[in-house]
């Protein structure tokens, strides 16, 4: 029982560190205003709107580059994206 509590505390501290590093990385890449995120057990979920597919992919790469991130769920939406047929 005690070990589980310690593990949760470590995860919480790790998530806090990920949040701080991700916040700094998003600011550095000028994505902080549009990209919102949530961190839980090393999994980063990105939400919000960006103005291009490129920026969506870049935000995912920025999040992936943060130490201790286990997985990135990229739920970013591209503003005014037109449906394209390929």
Tab-separated table of C-alpha atoms in Angstrom:
chain	number	residue	atom	x	y	z
A	1	UNK	CA	0.000	0.000	0.000
A	2	UNK	CA	2.731	2.493	0.921
A	3	UNK	CA	4.650	1.863	-2.299
A	4	UNK	CA	1.601	2.716	-4.418
A	5	UNK	CA	1.265	6.056	-2.624
A	6	UNK	CA	4.956	6.804	-3.215
A	7	UNK	CA	4.625	5.877	-6.892
A	8	UNK	CA	1.711	8.312	-7.287
A	9	UNK	CA	3.765	11.073	-5.638
A	10	UNK	CA	6.679	10.387	-8.006
A	11	UNK	CA	4.320	10.421	-11.024
A	12	UNK	CA	2.829	13.702	-9.842
A	13	UNK	CA	6.283	15.268	-9.426
A	14	UNK	CA	7.321	13.931	-12.832
A	15	UNK	CA	4.154	15.374	-14.422
A	16	UNK	CA	4.870	18.746	-12.791
A	17	UNK	CA	8.367	18.704	-14.270
A	18	UNK	CA	7.013	17.763	-17.686
A	19	UNK	CA	4.496	20.631	-17.502
A	20	UNK	CA	7.213	23.168	-16.654
A	21	UNK	CA	9.521	21.922	-19.415
A	22	UNK	CA	6.700	21.748	-21.957
A	23	UNK	CA	5.545	25.246	-21.037
A	24	UNK	CA	9.075	26.576	-21.586
A	25	UNK	CA	9.426	24.682	-24.892
A	26	UNK	CA	6.095	26.030	-26.179
A	27	UNK	CA	7.072	29.584	-25.237
A	28	UNK	CA	10.442	29.151	-26.969
A	29	UNK	CA	8.672	27.917	-30.118
A	30	UNK	CA	6.043	30.695	-29.950
A	31	UNK	CA	3.201	28.170	-29.580
A	32	UNK	CA	2.246	28.950	-26.014
A	33	UNK	CA	-0.822	31.056	-26.841
A	34	UNK	CA	-2.557	28.488	-29.063
A	35	UNK	CA	-1.521	25.124	-27.650
A	36	UNK	CA	-3.073	23.921	-24.411
A	37	UNK	CA	-2.022	20.706	-22.744
A	38	UNK	CA	-2.668	18.280	-19.941
A	39	UNK	CA	-0.113	15.886	-18.453
A	40	UNK	CA	-1.082	12.696	-16.659
A	41	UNK	CA	1.318	9.847	-15.873
A	42	UNK	CA	3.776	10.996	-18.512
A	43	UNK	CA	1.125	11.273	-21.245
A	44	UNK	CA	0.760	14.730	-22.798
A	45	UNK	CA	-2.558	15.618	-24.447
A	46	UNK	CA	-2.375	18.666	-26.719
A	47	UNK	CA	-5.540	20.679	-27.404
A	48	UNK	CA	-6.366	24.027	-28.962
A	49	UNK	CA	-6.166	25.486	-32.452
A	50	UNK	CA	-3.191	26.165	-34.677
A	51	UNK	CA	-3.167	27.807	-38.093
A	52	UNK	CA	-1.505	25.043	-40.113
A	53	UNK	CA	-0.868	21.322	-40.277
A	54	UNK	CA	2.854	22.128	-40.018
A	55	UNK	CA	2.317	23.899	-36.680
A	56	UNK	CA	0.210	20.968	-35.460
A	57	UNK	CA	3.049	18.565	-36.265
A	58	UNK	CA	5.651	20.905	-34.748
A	59	UNK	CA	3.718	21.119	-31.472
A	60	UNK	CA	3.676	17.327	-31.343
A	61	UNK	CA	7.442	17.214	-31.934
A	62	UNK	CA	8.042	19.835	-29.240
A	63	UNK	CA	5.994	17.806	-26.747
A	64	UNK	CA	7.762	14.572	-27.713
A	65	UNK	CA	11.152	16.197	-27.135
A	66	UNK	CA	10.390	17.034	-23.494
A	67	UNK	CA	12.213	14.681	-21.095
A	68	UNK	CA	10.143	11.930	-19.441
A	69	UNK	CA	7.199	12.235	-21.846
A	70	UNK	CA	5.944	8.698	-22.491
A	71	UNK	CA	3.324	9.498	-25.127
A	72	UNK	CA	1.802	12.488	-26.910
A	73	UNK	CA	-1.878	12.617	-27.869
A	74	UNK	CA	-2.198	15.373	-30.463
A	75	UNK	CA	-5.792	16.642	-30.416
A	76	UNK	CA	-4.879	20.018	-31.929
A	77	UNK	CA	-7.284	21.347	-34.523
A	78	UNK	CA	-6.150	23.254	-37.617
A	79	UNK	CA	-8.145	26.482	-38.021
A	80	UNK	CA	-10.177	26.874	-41.188
A	81	UNK	CA	-8.762	23.699	-42.654
A	82	UNK	CA	-10.404	22.978	-45.960
A	83	UNK	CA	-11.279	19.396	-46.748
A	84	UNK	CA	-8.827	18.240	-49.374
A	85	UNK	CA	-9.150	15.299	-51.685
A	86	UNK	CA	-5.987	13.411	-52.514
